[in-house]
Coordinates of C-alpha atoms (C1' of nucleotides) in Angstrom, one line a residue:
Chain A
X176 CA -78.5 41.4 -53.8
X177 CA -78.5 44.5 -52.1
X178 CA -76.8 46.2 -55.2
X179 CA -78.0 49.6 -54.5
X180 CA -75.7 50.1 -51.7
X181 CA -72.5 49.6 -53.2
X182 CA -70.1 47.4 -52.0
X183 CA -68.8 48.8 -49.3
X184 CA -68.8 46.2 -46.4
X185 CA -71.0 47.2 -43.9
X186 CA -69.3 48.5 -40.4
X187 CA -69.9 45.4 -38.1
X188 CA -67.5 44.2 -40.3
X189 CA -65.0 46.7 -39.7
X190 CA -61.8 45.2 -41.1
X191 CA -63.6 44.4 -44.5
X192 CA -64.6 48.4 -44.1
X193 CA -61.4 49.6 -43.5
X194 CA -59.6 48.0 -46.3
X195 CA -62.6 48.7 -49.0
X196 CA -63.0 52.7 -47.6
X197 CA -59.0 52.8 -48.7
X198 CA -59.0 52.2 -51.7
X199 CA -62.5 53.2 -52.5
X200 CA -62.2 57.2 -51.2
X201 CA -58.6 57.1 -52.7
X202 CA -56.5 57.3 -49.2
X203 CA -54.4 55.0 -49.5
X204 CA -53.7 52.3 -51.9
X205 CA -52.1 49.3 -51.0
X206 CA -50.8 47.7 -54.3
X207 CA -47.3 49.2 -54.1
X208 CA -45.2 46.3 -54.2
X209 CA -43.1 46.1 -51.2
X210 CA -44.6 44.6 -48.1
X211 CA -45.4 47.4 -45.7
X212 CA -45.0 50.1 -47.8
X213 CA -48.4 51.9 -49.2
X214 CA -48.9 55.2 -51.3
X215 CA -51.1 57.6 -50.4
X216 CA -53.8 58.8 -53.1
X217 CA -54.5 62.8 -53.7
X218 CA -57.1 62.4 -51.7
X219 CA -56.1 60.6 -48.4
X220 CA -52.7 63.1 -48.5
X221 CA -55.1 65.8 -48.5
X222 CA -56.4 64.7 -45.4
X223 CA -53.1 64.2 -44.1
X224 CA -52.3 67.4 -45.4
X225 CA -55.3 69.4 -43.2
X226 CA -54.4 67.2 -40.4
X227 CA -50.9 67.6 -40.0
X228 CA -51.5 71.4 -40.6
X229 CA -53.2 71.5 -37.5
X230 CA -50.8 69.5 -35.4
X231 CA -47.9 71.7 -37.1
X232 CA -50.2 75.4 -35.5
X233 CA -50.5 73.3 -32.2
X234 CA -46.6 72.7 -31.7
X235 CA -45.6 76.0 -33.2
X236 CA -47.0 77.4 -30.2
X237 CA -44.3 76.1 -28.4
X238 CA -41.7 74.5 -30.6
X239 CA -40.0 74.9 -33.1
X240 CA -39.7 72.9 -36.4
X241 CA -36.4 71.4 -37.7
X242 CA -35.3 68.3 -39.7
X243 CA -32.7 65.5 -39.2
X244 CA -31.2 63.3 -41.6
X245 CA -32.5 59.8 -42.3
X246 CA -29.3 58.3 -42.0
X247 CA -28.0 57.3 -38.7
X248 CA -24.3 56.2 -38.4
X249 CA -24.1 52.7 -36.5
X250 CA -21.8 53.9 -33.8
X251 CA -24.2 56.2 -32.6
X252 CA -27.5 53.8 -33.1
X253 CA -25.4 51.5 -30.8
X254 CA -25.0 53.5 -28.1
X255 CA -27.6 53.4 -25.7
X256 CA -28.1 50.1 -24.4
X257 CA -31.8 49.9 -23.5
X258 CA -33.1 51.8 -27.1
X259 CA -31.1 49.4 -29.4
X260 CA -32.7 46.1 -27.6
X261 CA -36.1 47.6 -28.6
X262 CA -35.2 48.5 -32.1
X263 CA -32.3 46.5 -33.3
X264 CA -34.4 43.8 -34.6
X265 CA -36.5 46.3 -36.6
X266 CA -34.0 48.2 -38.2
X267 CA -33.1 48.5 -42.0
X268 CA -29.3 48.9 -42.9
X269 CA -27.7 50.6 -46.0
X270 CA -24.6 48.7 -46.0
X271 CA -23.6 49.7 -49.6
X272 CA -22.6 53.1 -51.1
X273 CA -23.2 52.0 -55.6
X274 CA -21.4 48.5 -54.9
X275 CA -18.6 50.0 -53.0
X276 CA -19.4 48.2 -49.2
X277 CA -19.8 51.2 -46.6
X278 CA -17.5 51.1 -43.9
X279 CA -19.9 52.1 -41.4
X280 CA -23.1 50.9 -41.7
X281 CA -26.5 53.5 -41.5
X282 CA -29.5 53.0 -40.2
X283 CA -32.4 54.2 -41.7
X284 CA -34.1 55.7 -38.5
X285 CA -36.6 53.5 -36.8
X286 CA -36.8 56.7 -34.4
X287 CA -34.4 59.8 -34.2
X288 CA -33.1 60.0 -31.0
X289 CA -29.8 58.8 -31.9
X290 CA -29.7 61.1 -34.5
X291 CA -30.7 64.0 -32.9
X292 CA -28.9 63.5 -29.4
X293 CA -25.3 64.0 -30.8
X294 CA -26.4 67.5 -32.3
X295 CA -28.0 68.3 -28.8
X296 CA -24.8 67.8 -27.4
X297 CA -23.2 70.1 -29.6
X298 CA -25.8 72.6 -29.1
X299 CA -26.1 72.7 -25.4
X300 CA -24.0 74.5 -23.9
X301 CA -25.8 76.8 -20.9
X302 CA -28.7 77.0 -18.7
X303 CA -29.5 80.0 -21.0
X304 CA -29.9 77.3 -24.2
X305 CA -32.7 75.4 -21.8
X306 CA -35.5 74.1 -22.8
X307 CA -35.3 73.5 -26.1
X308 CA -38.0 72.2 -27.7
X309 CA -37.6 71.1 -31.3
X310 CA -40.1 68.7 -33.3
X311 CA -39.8 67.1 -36.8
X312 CA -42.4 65.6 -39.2
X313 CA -40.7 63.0 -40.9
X314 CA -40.4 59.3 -42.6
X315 CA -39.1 56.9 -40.4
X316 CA -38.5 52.8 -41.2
X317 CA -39.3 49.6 -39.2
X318 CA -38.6 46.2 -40.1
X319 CA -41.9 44.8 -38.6
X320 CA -42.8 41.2 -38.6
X321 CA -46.4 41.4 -37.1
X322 CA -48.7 41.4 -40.0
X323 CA -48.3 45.1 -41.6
X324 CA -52.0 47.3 -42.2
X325 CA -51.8 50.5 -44.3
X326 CA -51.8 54.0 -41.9
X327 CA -51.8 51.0 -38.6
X328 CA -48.5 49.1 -38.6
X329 CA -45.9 50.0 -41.9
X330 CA -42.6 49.4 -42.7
X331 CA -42.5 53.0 -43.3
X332 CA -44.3 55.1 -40.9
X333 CA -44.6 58.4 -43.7
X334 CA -45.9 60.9 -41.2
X335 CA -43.7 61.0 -37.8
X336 CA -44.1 63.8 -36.0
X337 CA -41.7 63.6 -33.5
X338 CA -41.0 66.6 -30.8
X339 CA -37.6 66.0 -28.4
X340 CA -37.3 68.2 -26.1
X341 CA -34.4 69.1 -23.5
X342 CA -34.4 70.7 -19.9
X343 CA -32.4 71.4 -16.6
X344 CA -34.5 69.4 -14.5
X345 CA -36.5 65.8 -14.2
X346 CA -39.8 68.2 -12.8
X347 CA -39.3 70.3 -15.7
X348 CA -39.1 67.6 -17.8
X349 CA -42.5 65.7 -16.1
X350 CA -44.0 68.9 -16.8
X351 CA -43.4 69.2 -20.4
X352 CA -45.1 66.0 -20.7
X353 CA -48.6 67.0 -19.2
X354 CA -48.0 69.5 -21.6
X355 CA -47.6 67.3 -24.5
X356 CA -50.5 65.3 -23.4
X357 CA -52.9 68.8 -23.5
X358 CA -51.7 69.3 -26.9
X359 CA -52.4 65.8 -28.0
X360 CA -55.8 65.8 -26.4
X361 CA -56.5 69.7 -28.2
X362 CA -55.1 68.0 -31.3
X363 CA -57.3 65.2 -30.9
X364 CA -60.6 67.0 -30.4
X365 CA -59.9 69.0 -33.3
X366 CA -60.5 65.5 -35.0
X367 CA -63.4 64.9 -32.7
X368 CA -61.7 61.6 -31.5
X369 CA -62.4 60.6 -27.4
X370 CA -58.8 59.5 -26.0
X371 CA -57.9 57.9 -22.9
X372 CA -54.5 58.5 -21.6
X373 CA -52.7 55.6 -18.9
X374 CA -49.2 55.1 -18.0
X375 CA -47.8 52.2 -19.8
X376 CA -46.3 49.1 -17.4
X377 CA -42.9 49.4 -17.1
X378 CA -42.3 46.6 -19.7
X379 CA -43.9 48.2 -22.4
X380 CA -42.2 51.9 -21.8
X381 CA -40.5 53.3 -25.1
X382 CA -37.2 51.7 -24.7
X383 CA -34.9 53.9 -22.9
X384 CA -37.5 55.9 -21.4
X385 CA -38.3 56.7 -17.3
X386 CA -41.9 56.5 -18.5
X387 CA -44.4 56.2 -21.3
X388 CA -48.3 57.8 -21.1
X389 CA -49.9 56.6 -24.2
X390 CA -53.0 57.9 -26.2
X391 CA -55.4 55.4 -27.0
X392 CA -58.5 55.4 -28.9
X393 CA -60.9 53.1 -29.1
X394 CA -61.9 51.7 -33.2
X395 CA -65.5 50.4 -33.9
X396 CA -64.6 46.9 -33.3
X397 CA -63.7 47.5 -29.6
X398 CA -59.9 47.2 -30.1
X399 CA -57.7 50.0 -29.1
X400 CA -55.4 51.9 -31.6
X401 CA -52.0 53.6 -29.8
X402 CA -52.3 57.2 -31.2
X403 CA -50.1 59.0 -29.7
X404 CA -47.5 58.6 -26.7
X405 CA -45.2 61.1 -24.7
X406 CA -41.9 59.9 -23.1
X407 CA -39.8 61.3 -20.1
X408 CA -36.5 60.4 -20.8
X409 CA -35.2 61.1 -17.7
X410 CA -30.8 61.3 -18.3
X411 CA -30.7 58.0 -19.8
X412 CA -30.0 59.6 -23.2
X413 CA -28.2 62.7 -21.7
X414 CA -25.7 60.6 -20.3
X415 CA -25.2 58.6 -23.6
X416 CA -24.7 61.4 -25.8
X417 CA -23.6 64.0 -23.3
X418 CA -25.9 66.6 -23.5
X419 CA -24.9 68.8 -20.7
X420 CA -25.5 72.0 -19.7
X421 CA -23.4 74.6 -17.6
X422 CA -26.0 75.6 -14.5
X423 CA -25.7 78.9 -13.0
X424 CA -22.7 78.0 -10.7
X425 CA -20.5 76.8 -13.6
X426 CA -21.0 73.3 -12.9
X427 CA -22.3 70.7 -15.9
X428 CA -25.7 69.3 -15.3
X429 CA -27.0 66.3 -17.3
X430 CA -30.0 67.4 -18.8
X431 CA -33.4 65.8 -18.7
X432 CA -35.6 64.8 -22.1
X433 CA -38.6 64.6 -23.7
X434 CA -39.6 63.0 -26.8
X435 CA -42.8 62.6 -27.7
X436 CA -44.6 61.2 -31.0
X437 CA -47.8 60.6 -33.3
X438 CA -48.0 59.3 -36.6
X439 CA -50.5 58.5 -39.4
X440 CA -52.3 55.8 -37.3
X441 CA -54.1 59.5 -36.1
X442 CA -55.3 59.2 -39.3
X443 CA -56.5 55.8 -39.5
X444 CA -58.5 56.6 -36.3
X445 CA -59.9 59.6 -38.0
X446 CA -61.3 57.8 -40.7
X447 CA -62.0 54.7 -38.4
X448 CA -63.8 56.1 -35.7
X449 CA -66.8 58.6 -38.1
X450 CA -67.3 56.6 -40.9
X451 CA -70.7 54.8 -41.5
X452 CA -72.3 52.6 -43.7
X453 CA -71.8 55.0 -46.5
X454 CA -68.3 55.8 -46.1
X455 CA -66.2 58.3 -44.4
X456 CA -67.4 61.5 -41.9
X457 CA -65.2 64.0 -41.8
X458 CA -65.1 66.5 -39.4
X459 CA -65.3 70.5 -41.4
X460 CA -61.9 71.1 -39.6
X461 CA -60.2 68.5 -41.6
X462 CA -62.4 67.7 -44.7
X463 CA -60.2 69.1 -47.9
X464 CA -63.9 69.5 -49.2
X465 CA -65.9 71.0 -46.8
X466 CA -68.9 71.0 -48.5
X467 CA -69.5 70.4 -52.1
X468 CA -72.1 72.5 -54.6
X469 CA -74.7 69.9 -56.6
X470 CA -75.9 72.5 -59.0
X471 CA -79.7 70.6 -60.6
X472 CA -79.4 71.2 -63.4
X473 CA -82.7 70.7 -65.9
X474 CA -84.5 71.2 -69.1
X475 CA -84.0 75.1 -70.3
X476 CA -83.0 77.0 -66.9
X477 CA -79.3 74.4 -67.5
X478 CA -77.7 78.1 -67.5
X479 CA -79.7 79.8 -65.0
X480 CA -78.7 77.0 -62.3
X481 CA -75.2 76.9 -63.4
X482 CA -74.4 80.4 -62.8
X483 CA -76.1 81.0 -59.4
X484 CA -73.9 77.9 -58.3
X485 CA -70.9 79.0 -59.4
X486 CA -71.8 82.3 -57.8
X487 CA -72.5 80.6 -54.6
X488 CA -69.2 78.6 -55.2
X489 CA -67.0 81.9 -55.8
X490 CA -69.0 83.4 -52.5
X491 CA -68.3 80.7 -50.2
X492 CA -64.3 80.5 -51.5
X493 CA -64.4 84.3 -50.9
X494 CA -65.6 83.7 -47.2
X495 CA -62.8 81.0 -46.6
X496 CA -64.6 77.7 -47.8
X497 CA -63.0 74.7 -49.1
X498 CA -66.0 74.3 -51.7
X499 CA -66.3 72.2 -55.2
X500 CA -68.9 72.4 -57.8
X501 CA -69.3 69.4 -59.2
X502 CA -70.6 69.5 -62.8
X503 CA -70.0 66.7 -64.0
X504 CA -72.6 64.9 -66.1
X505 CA -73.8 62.6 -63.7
X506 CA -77.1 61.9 -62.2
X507 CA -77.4 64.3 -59.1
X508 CA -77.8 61.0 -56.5
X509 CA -75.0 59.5 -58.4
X510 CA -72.6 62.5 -57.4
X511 CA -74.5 62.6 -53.7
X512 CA -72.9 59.0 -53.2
X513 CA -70.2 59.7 -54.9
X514 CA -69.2 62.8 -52.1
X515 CA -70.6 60.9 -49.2
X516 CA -68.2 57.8 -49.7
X517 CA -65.5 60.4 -49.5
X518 CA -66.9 62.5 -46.4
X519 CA -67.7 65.3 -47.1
X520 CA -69.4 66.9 -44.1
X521 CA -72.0 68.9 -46.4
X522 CA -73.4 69.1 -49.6
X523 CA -75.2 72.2 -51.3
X524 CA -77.8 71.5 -53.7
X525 CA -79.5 74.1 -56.0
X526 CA -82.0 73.4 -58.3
X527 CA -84.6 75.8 -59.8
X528 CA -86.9 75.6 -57.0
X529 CA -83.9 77.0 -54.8
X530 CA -83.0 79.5 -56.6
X531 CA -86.8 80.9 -57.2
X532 CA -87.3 80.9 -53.6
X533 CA -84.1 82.2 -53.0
X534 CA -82.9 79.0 -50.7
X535 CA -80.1 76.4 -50.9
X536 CA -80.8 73.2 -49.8
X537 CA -78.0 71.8 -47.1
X538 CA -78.0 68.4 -46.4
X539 CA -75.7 67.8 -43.6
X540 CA -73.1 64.3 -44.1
X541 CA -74.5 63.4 -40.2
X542 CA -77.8 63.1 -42.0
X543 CA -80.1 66.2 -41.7
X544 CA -81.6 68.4 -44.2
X545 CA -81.9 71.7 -44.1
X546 CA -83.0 75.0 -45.9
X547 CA -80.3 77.6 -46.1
X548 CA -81.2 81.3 -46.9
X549 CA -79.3 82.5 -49.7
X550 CA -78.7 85.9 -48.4
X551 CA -77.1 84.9 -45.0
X552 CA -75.4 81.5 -46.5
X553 CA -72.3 82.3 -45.0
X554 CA -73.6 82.4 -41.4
X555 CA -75.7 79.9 -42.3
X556 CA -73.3 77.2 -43.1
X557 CA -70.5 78.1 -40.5
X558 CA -73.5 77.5 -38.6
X559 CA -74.3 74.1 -39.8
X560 CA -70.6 73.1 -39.5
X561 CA -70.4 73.7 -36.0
X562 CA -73.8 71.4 -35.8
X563 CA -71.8 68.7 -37.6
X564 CA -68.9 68.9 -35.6
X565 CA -70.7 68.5 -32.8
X566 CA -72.7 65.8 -34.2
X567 CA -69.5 63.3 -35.1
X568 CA -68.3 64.3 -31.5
X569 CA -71.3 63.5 -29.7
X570 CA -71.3 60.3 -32.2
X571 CA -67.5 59.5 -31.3
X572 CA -67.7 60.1 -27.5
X573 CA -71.0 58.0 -26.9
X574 CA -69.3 55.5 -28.7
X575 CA -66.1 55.3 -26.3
X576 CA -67.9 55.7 -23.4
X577 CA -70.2 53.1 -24.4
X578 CA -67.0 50.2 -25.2
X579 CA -65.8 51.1 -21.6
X580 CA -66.9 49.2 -18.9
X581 CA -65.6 48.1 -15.5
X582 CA -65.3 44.8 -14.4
X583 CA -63.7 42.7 -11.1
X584 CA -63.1 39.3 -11.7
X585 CA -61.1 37.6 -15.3
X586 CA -64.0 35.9 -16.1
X587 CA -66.1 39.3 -16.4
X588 CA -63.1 40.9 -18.1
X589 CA -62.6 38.1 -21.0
X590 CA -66.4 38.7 -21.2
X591 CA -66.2 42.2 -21.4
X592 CA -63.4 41.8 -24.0
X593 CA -65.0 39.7 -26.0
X594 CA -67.8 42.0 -26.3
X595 CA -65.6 44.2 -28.3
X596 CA -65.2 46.2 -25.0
X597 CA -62.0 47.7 -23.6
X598 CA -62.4 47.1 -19.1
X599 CA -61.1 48.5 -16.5
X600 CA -59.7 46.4 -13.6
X601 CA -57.8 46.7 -10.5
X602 CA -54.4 45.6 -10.7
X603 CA -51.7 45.8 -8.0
X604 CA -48.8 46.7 -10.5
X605 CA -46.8 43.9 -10.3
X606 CA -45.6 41.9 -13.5
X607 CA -46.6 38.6 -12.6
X608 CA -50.2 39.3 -11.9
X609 CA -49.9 41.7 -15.0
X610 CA -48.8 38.7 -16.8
X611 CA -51.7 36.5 -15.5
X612 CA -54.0 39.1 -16.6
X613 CA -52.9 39.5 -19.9
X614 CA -52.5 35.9 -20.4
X615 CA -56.2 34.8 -18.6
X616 CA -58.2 37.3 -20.8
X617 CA -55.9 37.0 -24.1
X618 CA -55.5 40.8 -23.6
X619 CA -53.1 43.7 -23.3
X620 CA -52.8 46.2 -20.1
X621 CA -52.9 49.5 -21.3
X622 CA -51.8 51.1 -18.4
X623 CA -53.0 52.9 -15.3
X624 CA -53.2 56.2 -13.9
X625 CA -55.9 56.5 -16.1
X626 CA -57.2 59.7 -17.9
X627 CA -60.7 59.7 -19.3
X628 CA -63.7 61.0 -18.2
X629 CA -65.9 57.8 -18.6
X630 CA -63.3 55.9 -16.3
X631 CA -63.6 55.6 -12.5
X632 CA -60.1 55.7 -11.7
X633 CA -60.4 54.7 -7.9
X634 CA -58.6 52.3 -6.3
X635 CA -59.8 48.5 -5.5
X636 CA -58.3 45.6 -4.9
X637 CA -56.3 43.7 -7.7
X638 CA -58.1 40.8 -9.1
X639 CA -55.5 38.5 -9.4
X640 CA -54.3 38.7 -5.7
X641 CA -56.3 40.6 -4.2
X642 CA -54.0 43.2 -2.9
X643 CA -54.6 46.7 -2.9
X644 CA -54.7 47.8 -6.8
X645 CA -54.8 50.8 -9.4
X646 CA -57.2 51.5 -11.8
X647 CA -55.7 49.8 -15.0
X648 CA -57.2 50.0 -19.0
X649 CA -57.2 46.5 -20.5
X650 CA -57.8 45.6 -24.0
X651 CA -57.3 44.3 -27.4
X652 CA -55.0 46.1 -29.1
X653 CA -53.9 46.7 -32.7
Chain B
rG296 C1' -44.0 34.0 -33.1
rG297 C1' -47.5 30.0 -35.2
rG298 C1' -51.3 28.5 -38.7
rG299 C1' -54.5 29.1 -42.8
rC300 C1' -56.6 31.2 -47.4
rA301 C1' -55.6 33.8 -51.7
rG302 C1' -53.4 36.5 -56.1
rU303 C1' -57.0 36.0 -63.4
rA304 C1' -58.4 43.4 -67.0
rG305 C1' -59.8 49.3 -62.5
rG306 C1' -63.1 46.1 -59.1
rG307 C1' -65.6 41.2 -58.3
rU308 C1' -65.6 36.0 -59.8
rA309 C1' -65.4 31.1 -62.9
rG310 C1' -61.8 27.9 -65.0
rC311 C1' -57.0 24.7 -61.9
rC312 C1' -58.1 18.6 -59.1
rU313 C1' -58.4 15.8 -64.7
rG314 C1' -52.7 20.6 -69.1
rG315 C1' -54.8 21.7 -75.4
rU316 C1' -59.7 24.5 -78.7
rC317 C1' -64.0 28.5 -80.4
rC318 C1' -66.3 33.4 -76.7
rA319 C1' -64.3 33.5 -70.3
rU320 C1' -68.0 36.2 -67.4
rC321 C1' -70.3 40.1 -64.2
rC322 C1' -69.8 45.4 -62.4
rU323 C1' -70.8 51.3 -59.5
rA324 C1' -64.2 50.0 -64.2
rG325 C1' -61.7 52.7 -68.9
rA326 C1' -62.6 54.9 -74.0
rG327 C1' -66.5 56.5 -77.5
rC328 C1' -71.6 57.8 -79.5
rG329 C1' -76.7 58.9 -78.4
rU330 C1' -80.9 59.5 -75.2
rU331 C1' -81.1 61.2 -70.0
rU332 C1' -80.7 64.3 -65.2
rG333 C1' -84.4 67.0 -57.5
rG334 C1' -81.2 60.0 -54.4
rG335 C1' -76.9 55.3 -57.5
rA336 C1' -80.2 56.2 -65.7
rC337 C1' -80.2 53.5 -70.2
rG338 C1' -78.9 51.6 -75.2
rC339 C1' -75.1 50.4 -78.6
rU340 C1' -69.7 50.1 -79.9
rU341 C1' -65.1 49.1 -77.9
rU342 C1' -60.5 48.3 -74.5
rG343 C1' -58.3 45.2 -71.3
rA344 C1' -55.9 39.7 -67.5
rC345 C1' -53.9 34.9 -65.8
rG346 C1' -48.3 38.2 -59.3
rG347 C1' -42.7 37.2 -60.5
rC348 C1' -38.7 33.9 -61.8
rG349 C1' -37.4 29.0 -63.0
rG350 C1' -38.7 23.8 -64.1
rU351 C1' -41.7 19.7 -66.5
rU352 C1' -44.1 19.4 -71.5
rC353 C1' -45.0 19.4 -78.4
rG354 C1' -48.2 22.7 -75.4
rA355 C1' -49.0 25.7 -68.6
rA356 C1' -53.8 30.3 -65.7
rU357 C1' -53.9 24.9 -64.7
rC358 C1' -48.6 20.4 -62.6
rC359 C1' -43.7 21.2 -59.6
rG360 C1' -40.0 24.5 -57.0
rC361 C1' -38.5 29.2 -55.1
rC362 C1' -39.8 34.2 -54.3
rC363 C1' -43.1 38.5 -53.9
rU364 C1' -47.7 40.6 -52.2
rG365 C1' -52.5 40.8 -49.8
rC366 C1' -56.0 39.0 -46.3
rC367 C1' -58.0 36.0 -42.1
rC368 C1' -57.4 33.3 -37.5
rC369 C1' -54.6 31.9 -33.1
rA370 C1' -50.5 33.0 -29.4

RNA sequence: GGGGCAGUAGGGUAGCCUGGUCCAUCCUAGAGCGUUUGGGACGCUUUGACGGCGGUUCGAAUCCGCCCUGCCCCA
């Protein structure tokens, strides 16, 4: 029917969207054949690529990068009680060296704590050594059961970035995670995603932790997407491993921890939360073609057109622009779909009339159009990026703001839910009533001592009992 | 954790119940030639497939078993 429009699911159907914008702007493809396990295209890793980049300047600031091995002996996966109850179902073993069995088994890391935490302890040594603040961006392997989504929920998470940090006190340590959670904010408004930060409930804390704060963000359908989370450890993992330090007075100190994490799922919410009808949005920032050149190309002035575009091309390279000409012999609209499935944020077009007047015609991904002088195109277009940034914010952060409401009774929140909207309630923090709320609603509690600026966090009274209650995110979660 | 649907060429589908043939079919898919080119051009030529293993059978995309993978729904 409507054959003009590809077929690209529309975005009401956002599942059928996110699988067809996969494999149709070459990000990931998901015919590898091992369940869980999907290769990324040129494309989608180049994303990844301008992504991580920017995560990577973020934690240099502060940290410093290093890299573990994937291979964790057993004795030391099985040493802190809490962490293997949360992982030992999902772990993969290499029990064999060739066909020679190994006589101590290694996990392929789910996480790298245990891996890590043994070298900490060999490190530490003085007060002088604190803190230390190392990260890694690494593979990591999960035996998941749930039903596995490419960049959502994989066998092998590809992209784990995961910082661990170490330091003489708990506060210290507390601190170090507000400052984890700036830099995931920062790194998440680079990518023009709205986040809202709440403490997980105590039975859905990274194993081994004192407390989690999780990053959420909220997808098109209303469902949330965990994006990020930071972790005190506490000396739960100290004491293990015995990382210990020698305080001023010569006496050893445990030492307090921090590990923090985001993975490619900030990628599926990057594509997720811009895309349209036509295909992806990407923000400038992150686009590995910022804006692409459509040179028109007719009758006799073929060479005339070709030329000033590939001037403009080596001019905007020049000025720091990822730019592409694209001469391939295709119909002009044909290439403008082409480039819009794969979101680029702007597209260049010069035809004779252009180049006569002495204009490029800018048509912005976000949908405007407008006329660029040659002479100042440089301005002009780091102009127009800024708009478009701005745009898929704006975009983003009305939509977020508009899929949270709050509501007071369980029959308003399963409402709300099944709206495709992510409430807030009142909950008085303990289990059971957590429990009934999660069970009433068919929904997950995200957490409390909530961060976002379109969320009242007051207090109010629970609405299970009744008793005096935090502000608490509840939703559907992926 | 439970249930369901599906896997046929790059993508989308038919065929399967009721096993057999001569050509599967459509496309924004591949290769090629020509005409085209300011929002998805067209003509012609051509390439290419039954998820894997095993079983039944003279004969399997089709029936049976096991496995793998994908997707949807519910908890």
């Amino acid at each position: 029917m409507d054959d003009d429009s590809g077929t690209l699911p529309p975005r009401q159907d956002f599942s059928g969207w996110f699988n067809d914008i996969l494999w149709r702007a070459e990000i990931m493809d998901v015919r590898y054949p091992v369940k869980g396990l999907y290769v990324w295209y040129p494309y989608g890793f180049a994303i990844r690529k301008f992504v991580y980049n920017r995560l990577r300047e973020l934690l240099d600031r502060d940290h410093q990068e290093t890299l573990f091995p994937l291979l964790i002996p057993e004795q030391e996966f099985m040493k802190e009680a809490e962490h293997i109850k949360g992982f030992e179902d999902e772990v993969y073993w290499v029990t064999h060296g060739g066909t020679t069995p190994l006589d101590v088994k290694l996990a392929l890391r789910p996480t790298s704590e245990t891996a890590i935490y043994p070298m900490y302890a060999l490190w530490l040594r003085s007060h002088a050594d604190l803190p230390m603040k190392y990260y890694q961006i690494v593979n990591t392997f999960r035996y998941e059961t749930k039903q596995t989504r490419p960049l959502i929920r994989l066998r092998e998470i590809t992209s784990f970035m995961e910082s661990h940090t170490v330091h003489a006190t708990w506060d210290e340590a507390e601190a170090q995670c507000e400052y984890e959670l700036g830099l995931t904010k920062e790194f998440y408004d680079g990518l023009c995603i709205p986040v809202t930060i709440s403490k997980r409930p105590d039975w859905d804390k990274f194993p081994g932790a004192d407390y989690t704060i999780a990053v959420d963000a909220i997808m098109p359908n209303g469902k949330t997407l965990q994006i990020g989370t930071v972790h005190h450890l506490g000396t739960h993992f100290s004491k293990t491993f015995g990382i210990q330090y020698e305080d001023k007075d010569g006496k050893a100190q445990l030492a307090n921890q921090t590990c923090y994490g985001i993975s490619e799922r900030s990628i599926a919410a990057l594509i997720s939360m811009h895309g349209d009808d036509k295909g992806l949005i990407l923000p400038p920032a992150v686009a590995p073609v910022q804006a692409v050149i459509v040179p028109i190309t007719i009758g006799k002035r073929h060479e005339d057109v070709l030329a000033a575009a590939t001037k403009l091309e080596a001019d905007l390279k020049a000025a720091g622009f990822r730019v592409k000409m694209d001469t391939r012999d295709m119909r002009p609209g044909a290439k403008y779909y082409w480039w819009e499935l794969r979101g680029v944020p702007l597209r260049l077009e010069l035809g004779p009339r252009d180049i006569d007047a002495g204009k490029v015609m800018a048509v912005k991904r976000t949908g405007e159009k407008t006329s660029l002088e040659r002479a100042t195109i440089i301005d002009g277009i780091t102009t127009v990026f800024a708009e478009i940034t701005e745009a898929i914010r704006a975009r983003a952060e009305e939509h977020t703001k508009s899929h949270l409401c709050a509501v007071d009774s369980t029959d308003a929140l399963n409402t709300a839910l099944n709206e495709g909207k992510v409430a807030v309630v009142h909950w008085c923090r303990e289990r059971g009533c957590g429990d009934a709320i999660e069970e009433k609603a068919n929904s997950s509690i995200l957490g409390t001592e909530v961060r976002s600026p379109y969320v009242d966090a007051s207090d109010g009274k629970c609405i299970i009992c009744g008793k005096p209650g935090r502000a608490t995110l509840v939703g559907r979660t992926y």
